[in-house]
Short mmCIF file of C-alpha atoms in Angstrom, two decimals:
data_model
loop_
_atom_site.label_atom_id
_atom_site.label_comp_id
_atom_site.label_asym_id
_atom_site.label_seq_id
_atom_site.Cartn_x
_atom_site.Cartn_y
_atom_site.Cartn_z
CA MET Z 1 -21.61 -15.96 -19.74
CA ASP Z 2 -21.80 -19.50 -18.38
CA PHE Z 3 -22.59 -20.47 -14.80
CA THR Z 4 -19.04 -21.45 -13.84
CA LEU Z 5 -17.61 -18.12 -15.02
CA ARG Z 6 -20.26 -16.22 -13.05
CA ILE Z 7 -19.34 -18.16 -9.92
CA VAL Z 8 -15.62 -17.55 -10.40
CA MET Z 9 -16.09 -13.84 -11.18
CA THR Z 10 -18.37 -13.38 -8.17
CA GLY Z 11 -15.95 -15.21 -5.90
CA ALA Z 12 -12.96 -13.22 -7.16
CA ALA Z 13 -14.89 -9.97 -6.76
CA LEU Z 14 -15.89 -10.89 -3.20
CA LEU Z 15 -12.31 -11.81 -2.41
CA GLY Z 16 -11.03 -8.49 -3.76
CA LEU Z 17 -13.67 -6.50 -1.89
CA ILE Z 18 -13.14 -8.18 1.47
CA SER Z 19 -9.36 -8.69 1.37
CA GLY Z 20 -8.72 -5.28 -0.19
CA SER Z 21 -10.76 -3.45 2.44
CA LEU Z 22 -9.45 -5.38 5.45
CA GLY Z 23 -5.91 -5.20 4.10
CA THR Z 24 -5.91 -1.54 5.08
CA LEU Z 25 -5.67 -2.70 8.71
CA ALA Z 26 -2.16 -4.00 8.00
CA VAL Z 27 -0.97 -1.43 5.46
CA LEU Z 28 -1.91 1.62 7.53
CA ARG Z 29 0.03 0.15 10.47
CA ARG Z 30 3.00 -0.32 8.13
CA GLN Z 31 2.80 -4.05 8.68
CA GLY Z 32 2.03 -5.21 5.17
CA LEU Z 33 4.22 -8.29 5.56
CA ILE Z 34 1.72 -9.64 8.08
CA GLY Z 35 -0.41 -10.76 5.15
CA ASP Z 36 2.45 -12.78 3.72
CA ALA Z 37 3.18 -14.39 7.08
CA VAL Z 38 -0.45 -15.32 7.78
CA ALA Z 39 -0.97 -16.71 4.28
CA HIS Z 40 2.07 -18.97 4.57
CA ALA Z 41 1.22 -19.88 8.16
CA ALA Z 42 -2.22 -21.07 7.06
CA LEU Z 43 -0.82 -24.06 5.17
CA PRO Z 44 -0.22 -26.36 8.19
CA GLY Z 45 -3.70 -25.58 9.46
CA ILE Z 46 -5.21 -26.63 6.14
CA VAL Z 47 -3.34 -29.94 6.09
CA LEU Z 48 -4.00 -30.69 9.76
CA ALA Z 49 -7.70 -29.94 9.33
CA PHE Z 50 -7.80 -32.51 6.54
CA LEU Z 51 -5.80 -35.11 8.45
CA LEU Z 52 -7.95 -34.77 11.58
CA SER Z 53 -11.34 -34.60 9.88
CA GLY Z 54 -10.74 -36.56 6.68
CA SER Z 55 -12.78 -33.90 4.89
CA LYS Z 56 -11.78 -31.49 2.15
CA ALA Z 57 -14.83 -29.30 2.62
CA PRO Z 58 -13.75 -25.66 2.14
CA VAL Z 59 -15.28 -24.61 5.46
CA VAL Z 60 -13.27 -27.22 7.37
CA LEU Z 61 -10.02 -26.36 5.63
CA GLN Z 62 -10.60 -22.62 6.05
CA LEU Z 63 -11.22 -23.07 9.77
CA GLY Z 64 -7.92 -24.91 10.04
CA ALA Z 65 -6.20 -22.14 8.10
CA ALA Z 66 -7.75 -19.50 10.36
CA VAL Z 67 -6.60 -21.24 13.53
CA SER Z 68 -3.07 -21.71 12.19
CA GLY Z 69 -2.78 -18.13 10.92
CA THR Z 70 -4.09 -16.69 14.19
CA LEU Z 71 -1.65 -18.78 16.22
CA ALA Z 72 1.23 -17.53 14.06
CA LEU Z 73 0.37 -13.89 14.71
CA LEU Z 74 -0.22 -14.44 18.41
CA TRP Z 75 3.18 -16.10 18.54
CA VAL Z 76 4.72 -13.05 16.88
CA GLN Z 77 3.04 -10.76 19.43
CA ALA Z 78 4.31 -12.94 22.31
CA ILE Z 79 7.87 -12.76 20.92
CA LEU Z 80 7.68 -8.98 20.65
CA ARG Z 81 6.39 -8.60 24.23
CA THR Z 82 8.88 -10.96 25.87
CA THR Z 83 12.09 -10.52 23.85
CA ARG Z 84 14.11 -7.86 22.06
CA VAL Z 85 13.57 -9.46 18.67
CA ARG Z 86 12.42 -6.92 16.09
CA PHE Z 87 9.03 -7.17 14.42
CA ASP Z 88 10.35 -8.10 10.96
CA ALA Z 89 12.59 -10.82 12.41
CA ALA Z 90 9.75 -12.31 14.47
CA LEU Z 91 7.48 -12.23 11.43
CA GLY Z 92 10.12 -13.91 9.30
CA MET Z 93 10.57 -16.68 11.86
CA ALA Z 94 6.83 -17.32 12.04
CA LEU Z 95 6.55 -17.42 8.24
CA ALA Z 96 9.45 -19.84 7.85
CA VAL Z 97 8.51 -22.15 10.71
CA PHE Z 98 4.81 -22.46 9.90
CA PHE Z 99 5.27 -22.72 6.15
CA GLY Z 100 8.01 -25.30 6.61
CA LEU Z 101 5.72 -27.27 8.90
CA GLY Z 102 2.96 -27.03 6.32
CA VAL Z 103 5.18 -28.38 3.54
CA VAL Z 104 6.26 -31.30 5.76
CA LEU Z 105 2.64 -32.09 6.67
CA LEU Z 106 1.57 -31.84 3.03
CA SER Z 107 4.28 -34.28 2.03
CA ALA Z 108 3.25 -36.64 4.83
CA ALA Z 109 -0.38 -36.42 3.77
CA GLN Z 110 0.54 -37.34 0.21
CA HIS Z 111 2.19 -40.54 1.48
CA THR Z 112 -0.37 -41.53 4.09
CA ALA Z 113 -3.71 -40.36 2.71
CA GLY Z 114 -3.12 -41.43 -0.86
CA ALA Z 115 -5.60 -40.18 -3.42
CA ALA Z 116 -7.83 -38.73 -0.70
CA GLN Z 117 -5.47 -35.77 -0.28
CA ALA Z 118 -5.63 -34.81 -3.97
CA GLY Z 119 -6.39 -31.11 -4.31
CA LEU Z 120 -4.75 -29.89 -1.11
CA ASP Z 121 -1.80 -28.56 -3.07
CA ARG Z 122 -4.09 -26.15 -4.90
CA PHE Z 123 -3.95 -23.96 -1.81
CA LEU Z 124 -0.32 -23.19 -2.64
CA PHE Z 125 -1.12 -21.32 -5.86
CA GLY Z 126 -4.91 -21.23 -5.83
CA GLN Z 127 -7.46 -22.64 -8.24
CA ALA Z 128 -10.40 -20.31 -8.71
CA ALA Z 129 -12.17 -22.73 -11.06
CA THR Z 130 -12.94 -24.99 -8.08
CA LEU Z 131 -15.14 -22.36 -6.41
CA LEU Z 132 -18.71 -23.45 -5.76
CA ARG Z 133 -21.84 -21.56 -4.77
CA GLU Z 134 -21.38 -22.81 -1.20
CA ASP Z 135 -17.93 -21.20 -1.15
CA LEU Z 136 -19.45 -17.86 -2.14
CA ILE Z 137 -21.95 -18.12 0.72
CA VAL Z 138 -19.12 -18.76 3.19
CA MET Z 139 -17.09 -15.85 1.78
CA ALA Z 140 -20.06 -13.49 1.91
CA ALA Z 141 -20.95 -14.51 5.47
CA ALA Z 142 -17.36 -14.14 6.70
CA GLY Z 143 -17.01 -10.78 4.96
CA THR Z 144 -20.30 -9.49 6.36
CA LEU Z 145 -19.28 -10.46 9.88
CA ALA Z 146 -15.86 -8.84 9.47
CA PHE Z 147 -17.33 -5.58 8.15
CA ALA Z 148 -19.88 -5.57 10.97
CA LEU Z 149 -17.04 -5.79 13.51
CA VAL Z 150 -15.15 -2.97 11.77
CA LEU Z 151 -18.23 -0.74 11.90
CA ALA Z 152 -18.99 -1.67 15.51
CA PHE Z 153 -15.47 -0.70 16.65
CA TRP Z 154 -14.85 2.02 14.06
CA LYS Z 155 -13.47 4.71 16.38
CA GLU Z 156 -11.47 2.29 18.51
CA ILE Z 157 -9.86 0.67 15.46
CA GLN Z 158 -8.81 4.06 14.10
CA LEU Z 159 -7.21 5.00 17.42
CA VAL Z 160 -5.24 1.76 17.54
CA LEU Z 161 -4.20 2.16 13.90
CA PHE Z 162 -2.96 5.74 14.12
CA ASP Z 163 -2.18 6.48 17.78
CA GLU Z 164 -1.84 3.40 19.93
CA ALA Z 165 -0.29 5.33 22.83
CA TYR Z 166 -3.24 7.74 22.97
CA ALA Z 167 -5.66 4.80 22.86
CA THR Z 168 -3.88 3.36 25.91
CA THR Z 169 -4.17 6.64 27.82
CA LEU Z 170 -7.92 6.65 27.13
CA GLY Z 171 -8.19 3.28 28.84
CA LEU Z 172 -9.11 1.32 25.73
CA PRO Z 173 -8.35 -2.44 25.76
CA VAL Z 174 -5.54 -2.08 23.23
CA ARG Z 175 -4.42 -5.72 23.37
CA ARG Z 176 -7.93 -6.96 22.73
CA LEU Z 177 -8.32 -4.53 19.88
CA GLN Z 178 -5.01 -5.72 18.44
CA THR Z 179 -6.29 -9.27 18.64
CA LEU Z 180 -9.45 -8.15 16.84
CA LEU Z 181 -7.33 -6.65 14.06
CA ILE Z 182 -5.47 -9.96 13.80
CA VAL Z 183 -8.73 -11.90 13.53
CA LEU Z 184 -10.08 -9.56 10.85
CA LEU Z 185 -6.88 -9.83 8.85
CA VAL Z 186 -6.89 -13.61 9.16
CA VAL Z 187 -10.47 -13.67 7.85
CA ALA Z 188 -9.43 -11.54 4.86
CA ILE Z 189 -6.61 -13.93 4.04
CA VAL Z 190 -8.29 -17.27 4.70
CA ILE Z 191 -11.23 -16.63 2.37
CA GLY Z 192 -8.85 -16.01 -0.53
CA LEU Z 193 -6.54 -19.00 -0.22
CA GLN Z 194 -8.65 -21.20 -2.48
CA THR Z 195 -8.73 -18.51 -5.18
CA VAL Z 196 -5.17 -17.12 -5.30
CA GLY Z 197 -3.26 -19.45 -2.98
CA VAL Z 198 -0.78 -19.09 -0.15
CA VAL Z 199 2.02 -17.68 -2.31
CA LEU Z 200 0.11 -14.77 -3.87
CA MET Z 201 -2.37 -13.91 -1.12
CA SER Z 202 -0.21 -11.18 0.41
CA ALA Z 203 -0.43 -9.16 -2.82
CA VAL Z 204 -4.24 -9.18 -2.65
CA ILE Z 205 -3.98 -7.82 0.89
CA VAL Z 206 -1.35 -5.15 0.28
CA ALA Z 207 -1.83 -3.89 -3.30
CA PRO Z 208 -5.43 -2.52 -3.08
CA ALA Z 209 -4.71 -0.72 0.20
CA ALA Z 210 -1.41 0.66 -1.12
CA ALA Z 211 -3.18 1.94 -4.23
CA ALA Z 212 -6.06 3.47 -2.26
CA ARG Z 213 -3.66 5.20 0.14
CA GLN Z 214 -2.31 7.26 -2.76
CA TRP Z 215 -5.76 8.75 -3.43
CA SER Z 216 -6.84 9.74 0.08
CA SER Z 217 -5.61 10.34 3.62
CA ARG Z 218 -8.93 9.57 5.33
CA TYR Z 219 -9.33 6.04 6.64
CA GLY Z 220 -12.94 5.62 5.56
CA ARG Z 221 -12.18 6.60 1.98
CA VAL Z 222 -9.05 4.44 1.87
CA LEU Z 223 -11.05 1.43 3.06
CA LEU Z 224 -13.79 2.00 0.46
CA LEU Z 225 -11.34 2.62 -2.38
CA ALA Z 226 -9.28 -0.44 -1.47
CA GLY Z 227 -12.42 -2.57 -1.54
CA LEU Z 228 -13.46 -1.09 -4.88
CA PHE Z 229 -10.02 -1.65 -6.42
CA GLY Z 230 -9.98 -5.22 -5.17
CA LEU Z 231 -13.49 -5.91 -6.43
CA LEU Z 232 -12.81 -4.58 -9.93
CA SER Z 233 -9.46 -6.35 -10.22
CA GLY Z 234 -10.94 -9.63 -9.01
CA ALA Z 235 -13.87 -9.60 -11.43
CA LEU Z 236 -11.76 -8.40 -14.36
CA GLY Z 237 -8.98 -10.90 -13.60
CA ALA Z 238 -11.46 -13.79 -13.55
CA TRP Z 239 -12.94 -12.66 -16.87
CA ILE Z 240 -9.52 -12.28 -18.54
CA SER Z 241 -8.44 -15.72 -17.34
CA SER Z 242 -11.50 -17.20 -19.05
CA LEU Z 243 -10.43 -15.90 -22.45
CA ALA Z 244 -7.66 -18.47 -22.89
CA PRO Z 245 -7.39 -22.09 -21.74
CA ARG Z 246 -5.24 -22.85 -18.68
CA LEU Z 247 -4.76 -19.16 -17.89
CA PRO Z 248 -4.60 -18.96 -14.06
CA THR Z 249 -7.00 -16.57 -12.36
CA GLY Z 250 -4.97 -15.77 -9.21
CA PRO Z 251 -1.83 -14.49 -10.97
CA ILE Z 252 -3.94 -12.40 -13.38
CA ILE Z 253 -5.71 -10.75 -10.43
CA VAL Z 254 -2.37 -10.04 -8.75
CA LEU Z 255 -0.94 -8.55 -11.95
CA LEU Z 256 -3.96 -6.27 -12.32
CA LEU Z 257 -3.69 -5.15 -8.70
CA THR Z 258 0.02 -4.48 -9.12
CA ALA Z 259 -0.61 -2.43 -12.27
CA LEU Z 260 -3.31 -0.47 -10.43
CA ALA Z 261 -0.98 0.20 -7.50
CA LEU Z 262 1.81 1.39 -9.81
CA LEU Z 263 -0.63 3.61 -11.72
CA SER Z 264 -1.86 5.12 -8.46
CA VAL Z 265 1.71 5.80 -7.32
CA LEU Z 266 2.29 7.67 -10.58
CA VAL Z 267 -0.91 9.65 -11.20
CA ALA Z 268 -2.84 10.02 -7.91
CA PRO Z 269 -3.50 13.78 -7.49
CA ALA Z 270 -2.30 14.17 -3.91
CA ARG Z 271 0.67 11.78 -3.77
CA GLY Z 272 1.35 10.71 -7.36
CA LEU Z 273 4.94 11.04 -8.52
CA LEU Z 274 3.85 12.67 -11.78
CA TRP Z 275 1.90 15.43 -10.05
CA GLN Z 276 4.65 15.93 -7.50
CA TYR Z 277 7.06 16.45 -10.39
CA VAL Z 278 4.67 18.93 -12.03
CA ARG Z 279 4.25 20.84 -8.75
CA ARG Z 280 8.01 20.98 -8.22
CA ARG Z 281 8.49 22.30 -11.76
CA ARG Z 282 5.85 24.99 -11.21
CA ALA Z 283 7.31 25.97 -7.84
CA ARG Z 284 10.78 26.14 -9.36
CA GLU Z 285 9.56 28.35 -12.20
CA THR Z 286 7.72 30.62 -9.75
CA ALA Z 287 10.88 30.91 -7.65
CA ARG Z 288 12.97 31.76 -10.76
CA ARG Z 289 10.56 34.50 -11.71
CA ALA Z 290 10.65 35.86 -8.16
CA VAL Z 291 14.47 36.00 -8.15
CA MET Z 292 14.48 37.74 -11.54
CA ALA Z 293 11.91 40.25 -10.28
CA VAL Z 294 14.03 41.04 -7.20
CA LEU Z 295 17.13 41.58 -9.35
CA GLN Z 296 15.17 43.89 -11.65
CA GLU Z 297 13.83 45.82 -8.68
CA LEU Z 298 17.30 46.19 -7.19
CA ALA Z 299 18.72 47.32 -10.54
CA HIS Z 300 15.90 49.84 -10.95
CA HIS Z 301 16.50 51.49 -7.56
CA HIS Z 302 20.29 51.43 -7.64
CA PRO Z 303 22.14 54.41 -9.17
CA ASP Z 304 24.32 51.99 -11.11
CA ALA Z 305 21.92 49.67 -12.94
CA GLU Z 306 24.68 47.17 -13.59
CA HIS Z 307 25.78 47.03 -9.97
CA PRO Z 308 25.95 43.38 -8.75
CA HIS Z 309 24.02 42.42 -5.64
CA PRO Z 310 25.08 39.81 -3.05
CA THR Z 311 23.15 36.60 -2.56
CA ALA Z 312 22.25 37.61 1.00
CA THR Z 313 20.38 40.69 -0.25
CA ILE Z 314 18.28 38.65 -2.66
CA GLN Z 315 17.68 36.00 0.01
CA ALA Z 316 16.49 38.62 2.48
CA ALA Z 317 13.99 39.93 -0.06
CA LEU Z 318 12.49 36.50 -0.74
CA GLY Z 319 12.72 34.81 2.65
CA ALA Z 320 14.58 31.80 3.96
CA ASN Z 321 12.30 29.22 2.30
CA VAL Z 322 13.45 30.05 -1.23
CA PRO Z 323 16.68 28.27 -2.35
CA VAL Z 324 18.11 31.47 -3.83
CA GLU Z 325 21.67 30.21 -4.34
CA ALA Z 326 20.54 27.17 -6.34
CA ILE Z 327 18.12 29.24 -8.42
CA LEU Z 328 20.78 31.83 -9.23
CA ARG Z 329 23.16 29.10 -10.40
CA ASP Z 330 20.38 27.72 -12.59
CA LEU Z 331 19.66 31.15 -14.04
CA GLU Z 332 23.38 31.59 -14.70
CA ARG Z 333 23.44 28.39 -16.74
CA ARG Z 334 20.45 29.69 -18.70
CA GLY Z 335 22.28 32.96 -19.41
CA LYS Z 336 19.77 35.08 -17.48
CA VAL Z 337 22.19 36.36 -14.84
CA ARG Z 338 25.92 36.57 -14.40
CA HIS Z 339 28.05 36.36 -11.30
CA THR Z 340 30.83 38.75 -10.41
CA PRO Z 341 33.30 37.16 -7.99
CA ASP Z 342 33.34 38.79 -4.53
CA GLN Z 343 30.58 41.21 -5.55
CA GLY Z 344 27.36 39.47 -6.43
CA TRP Z 345 24.76 38.89 -9.12
CA GLN Z 346 23.37 41.02 -11.91
CA LEU Z 347 21.05 40.59 -14.85
CA THR Z 348 22.44 39.99 -18.31
CA GLU Z 349 21.56 42.45 -21.02
CA ARG Z 350 19.08 40.14 -22.77
CA SER Z 351 17.12 39.55 -19.58
CA SER Z 352 17.23 43.01 -18.02
CA HIS Z 353 13.75 43.86 -19.32
CA THR Z 354 12.10 40.44 -18.97
CA PRO Z 355 11.17 38.88 -15.57
#
């Protein structure tokens, strides 16, 4: 494995770890679109940082992106506090206005700065091959600081995430904590812009957290799993992109994360659609057997074994939680029971001895 590939794989893994973990701050608040808005809002900050400093150093451009993304979210919060505009509408306005401004500034930079601006457009779609060792140091430092803040305010962050009203009654500085969450999310997004770009960054924020949420309901585990999913997808995506020439790293990482999220939605033990289907099938079969057993018991104790029994009698024996009417109709289609109009239900001859 050559040096460049190691750098790219390490950078992609760091990006997945940091952005995946911190992305839980948005996903668990059901504000996943924040990542998309901040990523697009970072573009004018990148271009302005270049125009003002004349430098394309990653640290300078990332600082500009962080300032621009933070301003966009603070603007959204101000709109929500002072108007009746809904959250999604305010977020959409911020995304459109800031990204539009960024495109205009990028076009202006191309005309005024000449060849000096070459490479700025890579922040639109990312270019992981341009990562340097210095970029990894910046990413690691920013991630370490962000994780330190999360650990320092662990309980307070959980209260704001899951019960903001209760946090207010406890006297916690909710607005400051919300601002902290914004800063942490901006950090998670800004460090990944060079690797996956403005357009795809929201997927790196949302997909690992969405996948991890399917496997656990505890915040600590979700955060760790999201970081692990992001790390593995980042490293594997960088390696796969190296197998063929001109195969972009960012889109490969996003495709892997999307596949992982879809797989988690299907097979996660607690929430997976597959296991939910299996549990429903088992519950349905248990309920069918219970209805058949009640009908057999009623037939056994009634002088006339073929006497039909009303639905209400069977329902009373099993309780209100069992959908007796639907189960009886299903058993009728299977030929297990038959219905006598205005009288009730009875077992068929071929099922009278089998529950």
